[in-house]
Short mmCIF file of C-alpha atoms (C1' of nucleotides) in Angstrom, two decimals:
data_model
loop_
_atom_site.label_atom_id
_atom_site.label_comp_id
_atom_site.label_asym_id
_atom_site.label_seq_id
_atom_site.Cartn_x
_atom_site.Cartn_y
_atom_site.Cartn_z
CA MET R 142 96.90 360.87 64.93
CA ASP R 143 98.11 359.80 68.34
CA ILE R 144 100.35 356.92 67.34
CA ASP R 145 101.18 355.63 70.80
CA ARG R 146 97.55 355.68 71.81
CA GLU R 147 96.43 353.79 68.70
CA LEU R 148 99.05 351.12 69.30
CA LYS R 149 98.17 350.67 72.96
CA LYS R 150 94.48 350.56 72.16
CA ARG R 151 95.25 347.43 70.12
CA GLN R 152 97.55 345.90 72.72
CA LEU R 153 100.58 346.39 70.55
CA LYS R 154 103.84 347.45 72.13
CA VAL R 155 105.04 350.93 71.37
CA THR R 156 108.41 350.44 69.69
CA PRO R 157 110.53 353.01 67.88
CA GLN R 158 110.13 350.97 64.70
CA ARG R 159 106.35 351.06 64.84
CA GLN R 160 106.40 354.73 65.65
CA ALA R 161 108.62 355.36 62.64
CA ILE R 162 106.45 353.32 60.31
CA LEU R 163 103.27 355.03 61.44
CA LYS R 164 104.90 358.45 61.42
CA VAL R 165 105.88 358.03 57.79
CA LEU R 166 102.50 356.68 56.82
CA SER R 167 100.56 359.31 58.70
CA GLN R 168 102.33 362.10 56.85
CA SER R 169 100.40 361.33 53.69
CA ASP R 170 97.26 359.53 52.73
CA ALA R 171 98.70 358.24 49.48
CA PHE R 172 99.21 354.52 49.00
CA ILE R 173 102.84 353.42 49.12
CA ASN R 174 104.55 350.08 48.61
CA ALA R 175 106.56 348.26 51.25
CA GLN R 176 109.96 349.00 49.73
CA ASN R 177 109.40 352.73 49.42
CA LEU R 178 108.01 352.80 52.90
CA TYR R 179 111.07 350.97 54.15
CA THR R 180 113.33 353.57 52.54
CA LYS R 181 111.43 356.38 54.21
CA VAL R 182 111.43 354.61 57.55
CA LEU R 183 115.23 354.43 57.36
CA GLU R 184 115.34 358.22 57.20
CA VAL R 185 113.35 358.46 60.40
CA LEU R 186 114.94 355.53 62.19
CA PRO R 187 118.19 354.39 60.57
CA GLY R 188 119.07 350.75 61.04
CA THR R 189 115.52 349.49 61.01
CA ASN R 190 115.37 346.06 59.44
CA PHE R 191 113.13 345.46 56.48
CA SER R 192 111.67 342.28 57.90
CA THR R 193 110.50 344.33 60.84
CA VAL R 194 108.73 346.64 58.44
CA TYR R 195 107.10 343.76 56.57
CA ARG R 196 106.04 342.05 59.76
CA ASN R 197 104.53 345.25 61.07
CA LEU R 198 102.66 345.98 57.88
CA ASP R 199 100.91 342.65 58.29
CA THR R 200 100.27 343.28 61.95
CA LEU R 201 98.99 346.80 61.43
CA VAL R 202 96.68 345.77 58.59
CA SER R 203 95.23 342.98 60.68
CA LYS R 204 94.65 345.46 63.51
CA ASP R 205 92.86 347.84 61.14
CA LEU R 206 95.44 350.59 61.46
CA LEU R 207 96.34 350.39 57.76
CA CYS R 208 94.55 349.82 54.47
CA ARG R 209 96.14 347.43 52.00
CA ILE R 210 95.39 347.03 48.30
CA SER R 211 97.14 344.89 45.72
CA ARG R 212 97.37 345.47 42.04
CA GLU R 213 97.92 343.19 39.10
CA ASN R 214 101.61 342.76 38.50
CA GLY R 215 102.66 344.92 41.36
CA GLY R 216 103.21 344.56 45.04
CA ASP R 217 100.78 345.52 47.74
CA LEU R 218 100.24 349.14 48.66
CA TYR R 219 99.57 350.55 52.11
CA LYS R 220 98.17 353.67 53.69
CA ILE R 221 96.96 354.87 57.04
CA ARG R 222 93.36 353.95 57.71
CA SER R 223 91.97 357.33 58.53
CA GLU R 224 88.33 356.53 58.02
CA GLU R 225 86.27 354.45 60.37
CA GLY R 226 84.24 351.62 59.00
CA HIS R 227 83.90 350.12 55.56
CA HIS R 228 84.89 352.19 52.54
CA HIS R 229 86.61 352.08 49.18
CA HIS R 230 89.29 354.11 47.44
CA VAL R 231 89.87 356.13 44.33
CA ILE R 232 93.62 356.13 43.69
CA CYS R 233 95.58 358.53 41.51
CA LYS R 234 98.15 356.74 39.36
CA GLY R 235 100.14 359.95 39.13
CA CYS R 236 100.68 360.98 42.73
CA GLY R 237 99.13 358.14 44.69
CA ALA R 238 96.65 360.46 46.35
CA THR R 239 93.43 358.83 47.41
CA ILE R 240 89.81 359.76 47.70
CA VAL R 241 87.68 357.77 50.10
CA ILE R 242 84.23 356.80 48.89
CA GLU R 243 81.44 355.56 51.07
CA PHE R 244 79.54 353.99 48.20
CA CYS R 245 79.83 350.21 48.26
CA PRO R 246 78.66 348.15 45.30
CA MET R 247 77.88 345.21 47.57
CA ASP R 248 74.78 347.02 48.70
CA THR R 249 73.45 346.70 45.19
CA ILE R 250 74.48 343.15 44.46
CA ARG R 251 74.19 341.27 47.74
CA GLU R 252 70.61 340.22 47.28
CA LYS R 253 71.21 338.84 43.80
CA LEU R 254 74.03 336.69 45.13
CA GLU R 255 71.82 335.30 47.84
CA ASP R 256 69.37 334.24 45.17
CA VAL R 257 71.96 331.93 43.64
CA GLY R 258 73.17 330.67 47.01
CA PHE R 259 76.52 332.47 47.00
CA VAL R 260 77.80 333.67 50.36
CA PRO R 261 80.15 336.64 49.93
CA THR R 262 82.92 336.89 52.50
CA ASP R 263 84.93 339.76 51.08
CA HIS R 264 85.25 341.93 48.02
CA ARG R 265 87.43 344.49 46.31
CA PHE R 266 86.48 347.71 44.66
CA GLU R 267 89.12 350.21 43.65
CA ILE R 268 89.20 352.93 41.05
CA TYR R 269 92.44 354.04 39.38
CA GLY R 270 93.00 357.09 37.27
CA TYR R 271 94.33 360.62 37.41
CA CYS R 272 93.40 363.37 39.80
CA LYS R 273 92.89 366.95 38.72
CA LYS R 274 96.53 367.85 39.38
CA CYS R 275 98.02 364.89 37.58
CA LYS R 276 95.86 365.08 34.51
CA ASP R 277 98.02 365.74 31.41
CA LYS R 278 101.07 364.56 33.27
CA SER R 279 102.23 361.01 32.75
CA MET R 280 104.25 360.39 35.84
CA GLY R 281 103.31 356.80 36.48
CA ASN R 282 105.23 356.61 39.73
CA ILE R 283 102.78 354.35 41.51
CA MET Y 30 86.12 327.79 21.48
CA ASP Y 31 88.12 327.66 18.29
CA ILE Y 32 91.57 328.17 19.72
CA ASP Y 33 93.47 328.47 16.44
CA ARG Y 34 90.96 330.94 15.11
CA GLU Y 35 91.14 333.13 18.21
CA LEU Y 36 94.92 333.21 18.03
CA LYS Y 37 95.01 334.08 14.34
CA LYS Y 38 92.38 336.75 14.82
CA ARG Y 39 94.86 338.48 17.11
CA GLN Y 40 97.86 337.94 14.84
CA LEU Y 41 99.44 335.51 17.26
CA LYS Y 42 101.21 332.48 15.89
CA VAL Y 43 99.54 329.16 16.53
CA THR Y 44 102.08 327.19 18.54
CA PRO Y 45 101.58 323.88 20.35
CA GLN Y 46 102.36 325.65 23.63
CA ARG Y 47 99.63 328.23 23.14
CA GLN Y 48 97.21 325.55 22.08
CA ALA Y 49 98.03 323.59 25.23
CA ILE Y 50 97.64 326.62 27.50
CA LEU Y 51 94.32 327.59 25.98
CA LYS Y 52 93.08 324.02 25.93
CA VAL Y 53 93.68 323.68 29.65
CA LEU Y 54 92.12 327.02 30.41
CA SER Y 55 89.12 326.48 28.20
CA GLN Y 56 88.22 323.29 30.01
CA SER Y 57 87.07 325.23 33.06
CA ASP Y 58 85.97 328.71 33.84
CA ALA Y 59 87.55 328.70 37.28
CA PHE Y 60 90.44 331.02 38.03
CA ILE Y 61 93.79 329.26 38.31
CA ASN Y 62 97.28 330.46 39.16
CA ALA Y 63 100.26 330.28 36.85
CA GLN Y 64 101.98 327.40 38.64
CA ASN Y 65 98.94 325.13 38.65
CA LEU Y 66 98.28 326.00 35.06
CA TYR Y 67 101.87 325.14 34.21
CA THR Y 68 101.47 321.72 35.83
CA LYS Y 69 98.36 321.02 33.80
CA VAL Y 70 99.96 322.24 30.61
CA LEU Y 71 102.75 319.71 31.15
CA GLU Y 72 100.17 316.92 31.07
CA VAL Y 73 98.96 318.11 27.69
CA LEU Y 74 102.33 319.06 26.24
CA PRO Y 75 105.23 317.60 28.22
CA GLY Y 76 108.45 319.58 28.06
CA THR Y 77 106.80 322.97 27.87
CA ASN Y 78 108.92 325.55 29.61
CA PHE Y 79 107.46 327.59 32.45
CA SER Y 80 108.80 330.85 31.09
CA THR Y 81 106.85 330.17 27.93
CA VAL Y 82 103.73 329.79 30.01
CA TYR Y 83 104.38 333.02 31.89
CA ARG Y 84 105.15 334.94 28.74
CA ASN Y 85 102.00 333.69 27.09
CA LEU Y 86 99.82 334.52 30.04
CA ASP Y 87 100.91 338.12 29.70
CA THR Y 88 100.41 338.07 25.97
CA LEU Y 89 97.01 336.44 26.14
CA VAL Y 90 95.77 338.84 28.81
CA SER Y 91 96.91 341.82 26.78
CA LYS Y 92 95.08 340.41 23.77
CA ASP Y 93 91.89 340.00 25.80
CA LEU Y 94 91.84 336.23 25.54
CA LEU Y 95 92.22 335.81 29.31
CA CYS Y 96 90.99 337.52 32.45
CA ARG Y 97 93.50 338.19 35.21
CA ILE Y 98 92.85 339.06 38.82
CA SER Y 99 95.29 339.45 41.68
CA ARG Y 100 94.66 338.97 45.32
CA GLU Y 101 96.31 340.34 48.42
CA ASN Y 102 99.15 338.06 49.42
CA GLY Y 103 98.81 335.71 46.53
CA GLY Y 104 99.81 335.47 42.95
CA ASP Y 105 97.68 336.40 39.99
CA LEU Y 106 94.88 334.15 38.79
CA TYR Y 107 93.80 333.54 35.21
CA LYS Y 108 90.81 332.23 33.34
CA ILE Y 109 89.47 332.16 29.81
CA ARG Y 110 87.62 335.32 28.86
CA SER Y 111 84.40 333.77 27.71
CA GLU Y 112 82.23 336.86 27.93
CA GLU Y 113 82.41 339.68 25.48
CA GLY Y 114 82.73 343.17 26.77
CA HIS Y 115 83.14 344.59 30.23
CA HIS Y 116 82.11 342.53 33.23
CA HIS Y 117 83.09 341.53 36.75
CA HIS Y 118 83.45 338.28 38.64
CA VAL Y 119 82.18 336.53 41.71
CA ILE Y 120 84.79 333.97 42.71
CA CYS Y 121 84.33 330.95 44.97
CA LYS Y 122 87.19 330.54 47.43
CA GLY Y 123 86.36 326.86 47.69
CA CYS Y 124 86.44 325.60 44.13
CA GLY Y 125 87.48 328.66 42.15
CA ALA Y 126 84.26 328.65 40.15
CA THR Y 127 83.16 332.02 38.88
CA ILE Y 128 79.95 333.82 38.20
CA VAL Y 129 80.04 336.65 35.70
CA ILE Y 130 78.10 339.77 36.61
CA GLU Y 131 77.17 342.50 34.23
CA PHE Y 132 76.60 345.05 36.97
CA CYS Y 133 79.42 347.59 37.09
CA PRO Y 134 79.72 350.00 40.00
CA MET Y 135 81.39 352.57 37.78
CA ASP Y 136 78.02 353.34 36.27
CA THR Y 137 76.95 354.62 39.64
CA ILE Y 138 80.05 356.53 40.60
CA ARG Y 139 81.46 357.94 37.38
CA GLU Y 140 79.56 361.18 37.51
CA LYS Y 141 80.61 361.90 41.07
CA LEU Y 142 84.25 361.48 40.11
CA GLU Y 143 83.88 363.89 37.24
CA ASP Y 144 82.57 366.43 39.70
CA VAL Y 145 85.89 366.39 41.56
CA GLY Y 146 87.93 366.34 38.35
CA PHE Y 147 89.11 362.74 38.65
CA VAL Y 148 89.54 360.84 35.38
CA PRO Y 149 89.14 357.10 35.94
CA THR Y 150 91.22 354.89 33.66
CA ASP Y 151 90.55 351.50 35.18
CA HIS Y 152 89.00 349.82 38.16
CA ARG Y 153 88.63 346.55 39.97
CA PHE Y 154 85.54 344.94 41.40
CA GLU Y 155 85.64 341.35 42.56
CA ILE Y 156 83.57 339.43 45.05
CA TYR Y 157 84.95 336.46 46.97
CA GLY Y 158 83.03 333.93 49.01
CA TYR Y 159 81.59 330.45 48.81
CA CYS Y 160 79.26 329.02 46.24
CA LYS Y 161 76.33 326.80 47.11
CA LYS Y 162 78.39 323.61 46.76
CA CYS Y 163 81.33 324.79 48.82
CA LYS Y 164 79.35 326.24 51.66
CA ASP Y 165 80.09 324.38 54.93
CA LYS Y 166 83.27 323.02 53.41
CA SER Y 167 86.50 324.77 54.24
CA MET Y 168 88.66 323.72 51.38
CA GLY Y 169 90.51 326.97 50.82
CA ASN Y 170 92.33 325.70 47.73
CA ILE Y 171 92.29 328.98 45.88
"C1'" DC F 22 113.17 351.86 90.44
"C1'" DC F 23 113.80 346.74 89.50
"C1'" DT F 24 112.63 342.36 87.54
"C1'" DC F 25 110.77 339.32 84.36
"C1'" DC F 26 108.84 337.49 80.30
"C1'" DA F 27 106.29 337.57 76.25
"C1'" DA F 28 106.54 340.47 72.40
"C1'" DT F 29 109.49 342.37 69.19
"C1'" DT F 30 113.55 342.98 66.55
"C1'" DG F 31 117.85 342.03 63.67
"C1'" DC F 32 120.06 339.06 60.84
"C1'" DA F 33 120.76 335.93 57.33
"C1'" DA F 34 119.14 332.46 54.73
"C1'" DC F 35 115.25 330.89 52.17
"C1'" DT F 36 111.09 330.66 49.37
"C1'" DT F 37 107.95 331.90 45.84
"C1'" DA F 38 106.68 334.02 41.79
"C1'" DT F 39 108.19 335.89 37.97
"C1'" DT F 40 111.51 337.94 34.52
"C1'" DT F 41 115.33 338.33 31.39
"C1'" DG F 42 119.23 337.56 28.00
"C1'" DC F 43 120.44 334.92 24.52
"C1'" DA F 44 120.98 331.13 21.36
"C1'" DT F 45 117.96 328.08 18.86
"C1'" DT F 46 113.84 326.78 16.67
"C1'" DT F 47 109.57 327.39 14.17
"C1'" DG F 48 105.15 329.22 12.13
"C1'" DC F 49 103.70 331.11 8.24
"C1'" DA F 50 103.70 334.72 4.57
"C1'" DT F 51 105.52 334.87 0.07
"C1'" DA J 11 110.81 325.80 -0.58
"C1'" DT J 12 112.64 329.95 1.77
"C1'" DG J 13 113.43 333.75 4.92
"C1'" DC J 14 112.74 335.96 8.95
"C1'" DA J 15 110.23 337.83 12.74
"C1'" DA J 16 108.08 335.63 16.41
"C1'" DA J 17 108.25 332.28 19.75
"C1'" DT J 18 110.59 328.94 22.60
"C1'" DG J 19 113.98 326.64 25.88
"C1'" DC J 20 117.34 327.18 29.10
"C1'" DA J 21 119.67 328.94 32.87
"C1'" DA J 22 120.60 332.56 35.59
"C1'" DA J 23 118.81 336.63 37.79
"C1'" DT J 24 115.52 339.41 40.18
"C1'" DA J 25 111.81 341.05 43.16
"C1'" DA J 26 109.04 340.65 46.96
"C1'" DG J 27 108.12 338.69 50.91
"C1'" DT J 28 108.88 334.99 54.69
"C1'" DT J 29 111.07 332.32 58.31
"C1'" DG J 30 114.01 330.42 62.18
"C1'" DC J 31 116.39 331.75 65.79
"C1'" DA J 32 119.12 334.22 69.07
"C1'" DA J 33 119.33 338.73 71.21
"C1'" DT J 34 116.90 342.66 72.86
"C1'" DT J 35 113.28 345.38 74.98
"C1'" DG J 36 108.63 347.41 76.41
"C1'" DG J 37 105.88 347.66 80.05
"C1'" DA J 38 103.07 345.16 83.73
"C1'" DG J 39 103.59 344.00 88.39
"C1'" DG J 40 106.21 344.11 92.60
#
DNA sequence: CCTCCAATTGCAACTTATTTGCATTTGCAT
DNA sequence: ATGCAAATGCAAATAAGTTGCAATTGGAGG
């Protein structure tokens, strides 16, 4: 991933902080929370402020550079948006690894909603569980 | 809904606070957040402590008396679990009203996950938008 | 290369949502 | 009526994220 290019494409300034954040995120496609990300960013660019990280997570999500999901009783999680277009995720609760799925349940249900006059604006579909590697382990570090 | 009966069935003590919480929740099937619920509970049972409300929300969700969803950048929302068994929700962003749908996308995707050795433990599927009534209004009070 | 200015950052204080420890009270089984 | 685990109230603590503002800086244009 050409970080500088992706930032410029979206008219965002190329700052060391953004480079650090995207560098960390691009090194894995697992979901990570803001605090853990912040810790890792500090290793790449010591002195970075956490509000800068939070602000940029918002910015980068809104510019479609990151995917964000939120869980019950847990903070939001982020990862690099490597796929183009609409998709959903299968997320391993052991290692955080993700599988992207193209299947979208809205395709099945949209028409039924129209029948009752409901206009969908957005939706969530996420699957949690354990990947092949993490099966039989109970790490729970997500 | 027979509140006392449902509590006893789950070996939970019947307290005025729980009765108040469930009374408020059972009067509507819209999702509501903990703070708003707390305010309404105070009208029914003044003096109730907010930590009691929070603790009971957790308890009641774990005992399958309530449904909980969480949104990006917002707290969790709760409603009475009126349907038996597994189901998903369509939620109006205008008035909070919900439609229960029996359709579950896992039926479609489960087999494909098995093929790659992924063991799903739980999933989320929620649809947000505007119901017939709230269309053309931009209330955004959810 | 230099200048300028809006965008970005650092800092610290604040907010919001929720949780926890502990003493007190209470539902309910016996 | 009694005993005790469960539940509550209170206050303080925590976690996660946000905000105002002054200082800094990326990068477009000269």
